[in-house]
Short mmCIF file of C-alpha atoms in Angstrom, two decimals:
data_model
loop_
_atom_site.label_atom_id
_atom_site.label_comp_id
_atom_site.label_asym_id
_atom_site.label_seq_id
_atom_site.Cartn_x
_atom_site.Cartn_y
_atom_site.Cartn_z
CA MET A 163 208.49 -234.25 215.20
CA SER A 164 205.01 -233.72 216.62
CA THR A 165 203.39 -235.28 219.66
CA MET A 166 201.04 -237.44 217.58
CA SER A 167 201.44 -241.05 218.66
CA LYS A 168 200.57 -244.23 216.75
CA LEU A 169 197.50 -244.49 218.96
CA ASP A 170 196.36 -241.01 217.93
CA THR A 171 197.11 -241.96 214.34
CA VAL A 172 194.86 -245.01 214.45
CA THR A 173 192.06 -242.91 215.92
CA ALA A 174 192.47 -240.19 213.28
CA LEU A 175 192.57 -242.70 210.41
CA ARG A 176 189.51 -244.50 211.75
CA ASN A 177 187.56 -241.25 212.27
CA HIS A 178 188.20 -240.25 208.65
CA GLY A 179 187.32 -243.65 207.19
CA LEU A 180 190.86 -244.33 206.04
CA LEU A 181 191.64 -247.35 208.22
CA ARG A 182 191.11 -250.43 206.08
CA MET A 183 192.96 -253.20 207.90
CA PRO A 184 191.40 -254.04 211.29
CA VAL A 185 193.55 -252.87 214.20
CA GLN A 186 192.96 -253.62 217.88
CA VAL A 187 194.57 -251.15 220.27
CA TYR A 188 195.62 -252.18 223.78
CA ARG A 189 196.45 -248.96 225.62
CA ARG A 190 199.09 -249.63 228.26
CA PRO A 191 197.56 -253.03 228.95
CA GLY A 192 197.80 -254.52 232.42
CA ARG A 193 197.43 -258.04 231.07
CA VAL A 194 196.31 -259.43 227.71
CA THR A 195 195.17 -263.01 227.17
CA ALA A 196 195.19 -265.09 224.01
CA ARG A 197 191.40 -265.25 224.18
CA MET A 198 191.19 -261.45 224.20
CA VAL A 199 193.40 -261.33 221.11
CA ARG A 200 191.41 -263.99 219.24
CA ASN A 201 188.11 -262.31 220.09
CA SER A 202 189.26 -258.89 218.92
CA VAL A 203 191.28 -259.68 215.80
CA GLY A 204 189.99 -263.06 214.66
CA ASN A 205 190.41 -266.70 215.55
CA GLY A 206 193.29 -268.42 213.76
CA GLU A 207 194.82 -265.20 212.41
CA ILE A 208 198.57 -264.81 212.12
CA LEU A 209 199.33 -261.39 213.60
CA VAL A 210 201.56 -258.34 213.55
CA VAL A 211 202.04 -256.28 216.72
CA ARG A 212 203.25 -252.69 216.55
CA THR A 213 203.92 -250.62 219.63
CA GLY A 214 203.29 -246.98 220.42
CA SER A 215 204.07 -244.49 223.15
CA GLN A 216 202.38 -241.25 224.15
CA ALA A 217 204.46 -239.27 221.63
CA GLU A 218 205.45 -239.77 217.99
CA GLU A 219 208.36 -242.20 218.28
CA ARG A 220 210.07 -244.35 215.69
CA ASN A 221 211.93 -247.65 215.88
CA LEU A 222 209.80 -249.05 218.66
CA PRO A 223 209.69 -252.87 218.98
CA ARG A 224 207.36 -254.91 216.81
CA LEU A 225 206.43 -258.58 216.39
CA VAL A 226 205.66 -260.13 212.99
CA GLY A 227 204.00 -263.46 212.17
CA ALA A 228 202.81 -264.57 215.61
CA ASP A 229 199.81 -266.56 216.85
CA ALA A 230 197.45 -265.31 219.57
CA GLU A 231 199.33 -267.03 222.40
CA THR A 232 202.71 -265.64 221.38
CA THR A 233 201.17 -262.22 220.80
CA ALA A 234 199.61 -262.07 224.27
CA ALA A 235 202.83 -263.17 225.99
CA TRP A 236 204.88 -260.62 224.00
CA ILE A 237 202.50 -257.76 224.83
CA ASN A 238 202.56 -258.69 228.52
CA GLY A 239 206.36 -258.40 228.46
CA LEU A 240 206.36 -254.82 227.12
CA PRO A 241 207.34 -251.87 229.33
CA PRO A 242 204.27 -250.23 230.90
CA SER A 243 204.91 -247.04 228.91
CA LEU A 244 204.12 -248.80 225.61
CA SER A 245 200.76 -249.70 224.13
CA ALA A 246 200.17 -252.40 221.52
CA LEU A 247 198.44 -252.30 218.15
CA VAL A 248 197.49 -255.75 216.85
CA GLN A 249 196.49 -256.42 213.24
CA PRO A 250 196.30 -259.46 210.92
CA TYR A 251 199.45 -260.42 209.06
CA ASP A 252 199.27 -260.02 205.29
CA GLN A 253 202.14 -260.14 202.82
CA VAL A 254 203.16 -256.67 201.65
CA VAL A 255 203.48 -256.35 197.85
CA PHE A 256 204.52 -252.69 197.71
CA SER A 257 204.87 -249.63 199.94
CA VAL A 258 203.70 -246.06 199.46
CA GLU A 259 204.41 -242.75 201.15
CA VAL A 260 201.95 -239.97 200.30
CA ALA A 261 202.44 -236.27 201.02
CA VAL A 262 199.13 -234.39 201.22
CA TYR A 263 199.03 -230.64 200.52
CA ASP A 264 196.24 -228.24 199.61
CA GLY A 265 195.39 -229.20 196.04
CA LEU A 266 198.34 -231.58 195.61
CA GLU A 267 199.09 -235.16 196.60
CA VAL A 268 202.47 -236.75 195.93
CA ALA A 269 203.04 -240.50 196.17
CA GLU A 270 206.37 -242.32 196.27
CA ILE A 271 205.93 -245.99 195.39
CA ILE A 272 208.42 -248.76 196.18
CA PRO A 273 208.08 -252.54 195.68
CA GLY A 274 208.41 -254.57 198.88
CA ILE A 275 208.60 -253.24 202.41
CA TRP A 276 210.28 -249.84 202.42
CA GLU A 277 211.47 -249.90 206.02
CA LEU A 278 213.53 -253.07 205.41
CA ASP A 279 216.50 -251.10 204.04
CA ASN A 280 215.12 -250.69 200.52
CA GLN A 281 217.47 -248.83 198.16
CA LEU A 282 215.23 -248.81 195.08
CA PRO A 283 214.43 -245.28 193.89
CA PRO A 284 210.66 -244.76 194.03
CA VAL A 285 208.26 -244.03 191.23
CA VAL A 286 206.91 -240.56 192.03
CA ALA A 287 203.31 -239.64 191.14
CA CYS A 288 202.26 -235.99 191.55
CA VAL A 289 198.46 -235.76 191.49
CA GLN A 290 196.76 -232.40 190.96
CA GLY A 291 193.06 -232.82 190.26
CA ASP A 292 192.78 -234.90 187.08
CA ARG A 293 196.44 -234.44 186.15
CA VAL A 294 199.11 -236.98 187.04
CA ASP A 295 202.85 -236.40 186.49
CA LEU A 296 205.08 -239.46 186.84
CA THR A 297 208.79 -239.63 187.48
CA ALA A 298 210.52 -243.00 187.30
CA LEU A 299 214.23 -242.81 187.99
CA ASP A 300 216.81 -244.95 186.23
CA ILE A 301 217.57 -247.56 188.88
CA GLY A 302 220.35 -249.30 186.99
CA THR A 303 221.10 -252.98 187.55
CA GLY A 304 221.51 -255.16 190.61
CA ARG A 305 218.81 -253.45 192.69
CA THR A 306 216.55 -255.62 194.79
CA ALA A 307 213.50 -255.02 196.94
CA ARG A 308 212.98 -256.64 200.32
CA PHE A 309 209.90 -258.66 201.15
CA HIS A 310 208.58 -260.89 203.92
CA ASP A 311 206.44 -264.00 203.93
CA LEU A 312 205.72 -266.60 206.58
CA ALA A 313 207.58 -269.40 204.80
CA ARG A 314 210.86 -267.57 204.06
CA GLY A 315 210.85 -264.69 206.49
CA HIS A 316 212.74 -261.70 205.07
CA TYR A 317 214.09 -262.14 201.55
CA GLU A 318 215.28 -260.07 198.59
CA SER A 319 214.11 -260.20 195.00
CA PRO A 320 214.60 -258.04 191.88
CA ALA A 321 211.49 -255.88 191.52
CA GLN A 322 210.13 -252.61 190.22
CA ALA A 323 206.93 -250.64 190.67
CA ASP A 324 204.53 -251.81 187.95
CA ASP A 325 201.90 -249.81 186.09
CA TRP A 326 199.05 -251.50 187.99
CA GLN A 327 200.62 -250.43 191.28
CA VAL A 328 200.88 -246.80 190.17
CA THR A 329 197.30 -246.89 188.87
CA THR A 330 196.06 -248.40 192.13
CA VAL A 331 197.72 -245.63 194.16
CA VAL A 332 196.44 -242.79 191.94
CA GLU A 333 192.89 -244.18 192.01
CA TRP A 334 193.08 -244.57 195.80
CA ILE A 335 194.19 -240.94 196.21
CA ARG A 336 191.38 -239.67 194.00
CA SER A 337 188.74 -241.80 195.71
CA ARG A 338 189.95 -240.73 199.17
CA ARG A 339 190.67 -237.07 198.40
CA ARG A 340 187.75 -235.77 200.46
CA ASP A 341 188.91 -237.80 203.48
CA LEU A 342 192.54 -236.74 203.00
CA THR A 343 191.51 -233.09 202.74
CA ALA A 344 189.43 -233.33 205.91
CA LEU A 345 192.32 -234.92 207.78
CA ARG A 346 194.71 -232.20 206.58
CA ARG A 347 192.29 -229.54 207.84
CA ASP A 348 192.01 -231.28 211.21
CA LEU A 349 195.80 -231.47 211.54
CA GLY A 350 196.20 -227.88 210.39
CA HIS A 351 199.16 -228.56 208.08
CA PRO A 352 200.32 -230.80 205.21
CA PHE A 353 201.11 -234.33 206.32
CA GLY A 354 202.50 -237.65 205.16
CA LEU A 355 200.78 -241.01 205.10
CA LYS A 356 202.51 -244.39 205.08
CA LEU A 357 200.62 -247.20 203.31
CA HIS A 358 201.20 -250.87 202.57
CA TYR A 359 199.52 -252.76 199.74
CA SER A 360 198.92 -256.32 200.87
CA THR A 361 197.45 -259.33 199.13
CA ARG A 362 194.28 -259.46 201.23
CA PHE A 363 193.54 -255.89 202.31
CA GLY A 364 194.81 -253.81 199.40
CA LEU A 365 196.09 -250.32 200.30
CA SER A 366 196.05 -249.88 204.07
CA PRO A 367 197.33 -246.74 205.86
CA GLN A 368 199.80 -247.59 208.62
CA ASN A 369 200.96 -244.29 210.04
CA ILE A 370 200.77 -240.50 209.71
CA ARG A 371 203.96 -238.48 209.18
CA SER A 372 203.80 -235.09 210.84
CA THR A 373 206.32 -233.45 208.49
CA VAL A 374 206.74 -233.48 204.71
CA PRO A 375 209.00 -231.54 202.32
CA HIS A 376 208.00 -228.05 201.29
CA ARG A 377 205.58 -228.16 198.38
CA GLU A 378 208.22 -226.54 196.13
CA ALA A 379 210.34 -229.70 196.40
CA TRP A 380 207.90 -231.34 193.97
CA THR A 381 206.70 -228.42 191.86
CA GLY A 382 209.93 -226.46 191.39
CA ASN A 383 212.10 -226.71 188.31
CA GLN A 384 214.36 -229.77 188.30
CA ASP A 385 217.98 -229.37 187.25
CA SER A 386 221.13 -231.46 187.08
CA SER A 387 222.83 -229.96 190.16
CA HIS A 388 223.05 -233.40 191.75
CA LEU A 389 225.54 -234.44 189.06
CA ALA A 390 228.15 -232.26 190.76
CA ALA A 391 227.52 -233.77 194.18
CA THR A 392 229.92 -236.31 195.69
CA VAL A 393 228.42 -239.82 195.87
CA LEU A 394 228.50 -241.43 199.31
CA ALA A 395 227.70 -245.15 199.08
CA SER A 396 228.15 -246.09 202.73
CA THR A 397 227.49 -244.54 206.11
CA ASN A 398 231.04 -245.53 207.12
CA GLU A 399 232.84 -243.54 204.41
CA PRO A 400 234.63 -240.27 205.21
CA ILE A 401 232.31 -237.31 204.66
CA PRO A 402 233.67 -234.76 202.16
CA SER A 403 232.69 -231.11 202.08
CA GLY A 404 230.00 -229.76 199.79
CA PRO A 405 226.73 -231.28 198.53
CA LEU A 406 226.44 -235.06 198.75
CA LEU A 407 224.45 -237.66 196.83
CA LEU A 408 223.61 -240.32 199.41
CA ASP A 409 223.24 -243.72 197.78
CA VAL A 410 222.60 -245.41 201.13
CA SER A 411 219.63 -246.97 202.85
CA ILE A 412 219.27 -247.75 206.54
CA ALA A 413 216.67 -250.10 207.99
CA ARG A 414 214.48 -249.02 210.91
CA GLU A 415 216.25 -251.57 213.14
CA GLN A 416 219.58 -249.78 212.49
CA HIS A 417 218.58 -246.59 214.24
CA ALA A 418 221.85 -246.36 216.20
CA GLN A 419 223.78 -246.46 212.91
CA LEU A 420 221.54 -243.74 211.47
CA THR A 421 221.99 -241.54 214.55
CA ARG A 422 225.78 -241.78 214.28
CA PHE A 423 225.64 -240.98 210.56
CA LEU A 424 223.45 -237.92 211.10
CA SER A 425 225.80 -236.69 213.82
CA ARG A 426 228.80 -237.08 211.49
CA LEU A 427 227.01 -235.18 208.70
CA SER A 428 226.20 -232.32 211.08
CA LYS A 429 229.74 -232.13 212.43
CA ALA A 430 231.08 -232.11 208.85
CA GLY A 431 228.93 -229.08 208.09
CA THR A 432 226.77 -230.84 205.49
CA SER A 433 223.86 -228.55 204.65
CA GLU A 434 222.44 -230.18 201.52
CA VAL A 435 222.09 -233.76 200.26
CA TYR A 436 220.55 -235.47 197.26
CA LEU A 437 218.71 -238.77 197.58
CA ARG A 438 217.68 -241.42 195.08
CA SER A 439 215.71 -243.21 197.78
CA GLY A 440 212.83 -240.71 197.96
CA LEU A 441 212.00 -237.43 199.68
CA LEU A 442 209.50 -239.23 201.92
CA SER A 443 211.81 -242.07 202.94
CA HIS A 444 212.85 -242.77 206.52
CA LEU A 445 216.30 -241.39 205.76
CA ALA A 446 214.88 -238.17 204.24
CA ILE A 447 212.65 -237.57 207.27
CA ASN A 448 215.56 -237.89 209.69
CA LEU A 449 217.84 -235.70 207.58
CA ARG A 450 215.27 -232.89 207.52
CA GLU A 451 214.82 -233.13 211.28
CA VAL A 452 218.51 -232.32 211.87
CA GLY A 453 218.28 -229.30 209.58
CA ILE A 454 219.77 -230.74 206.36
CA THR A 455 218.09 -229.76 203.08
CA VAL A 456 217.05 -232.85 201.13
CA ARG A 457 216.66 -232.80 197.35
CA SER A 458 215.79 -235.50 194.84
CA ALA A 459 218.49 -236.90 192.57
CA HIS A 460 216.78 -237.04 189.19
CA GLY A 461 218.67 -239.00 186.61
#
């Protein structure tokens, strides 16, 4: 994990012309008023508030679907170490994680909001110049994506990544390649980019990931080694020895559960896992950070 905070991320995205959705940053605010919020983000807007610290931290508190008065009061109740990022609420249709390398961009596309414990395997698009290679895994039956709207709150619905969503992502990558390349050069290494596609703003970058899989994870030869791995369908199951296929998904709000699971994997000596839920998923990021090799389960 690097020291790049959400505040640094917003600045970097804005400097490179990648920030589409308006975001107002309140850095360690002493006091915020509803009038300040309305003047900066827009009168009558329903809002989302994310929080950030001085370092790259995950699972910080957030507020979704609030008016200006509620937003101001919530920000004023935050610890002084946290800053607030306020943006308009817009319903998320699908989520994307993009890994940016020199001469290669890889997108994993999931319907709904990925961080809400989504277990759908992503559609993977590898983009090299004018060439696009797609991988769509067999998701089987009974899979649902998780969404949010103001009327229902969080809800689940059967869904899959459609052709128009894949086309939208590939076209966005190609149209933004110069900006993505410049950002990679500024950072000095490959990076990941989290995006949401919403009904009003289209594809909007939300955060920069400081680590991504090695390039060979996408370009190497795929085999059927995962078929010999033991399937683990719950974080509460006993952990067997040898390679595992993790058919689990853990929401960002369940960070304590994820921490316990990672500790159990490490103590069990797990060195390699296969995931259906994407190499750029929240789970994959955390697995790599504790030294576990993460591979894609194709098929």
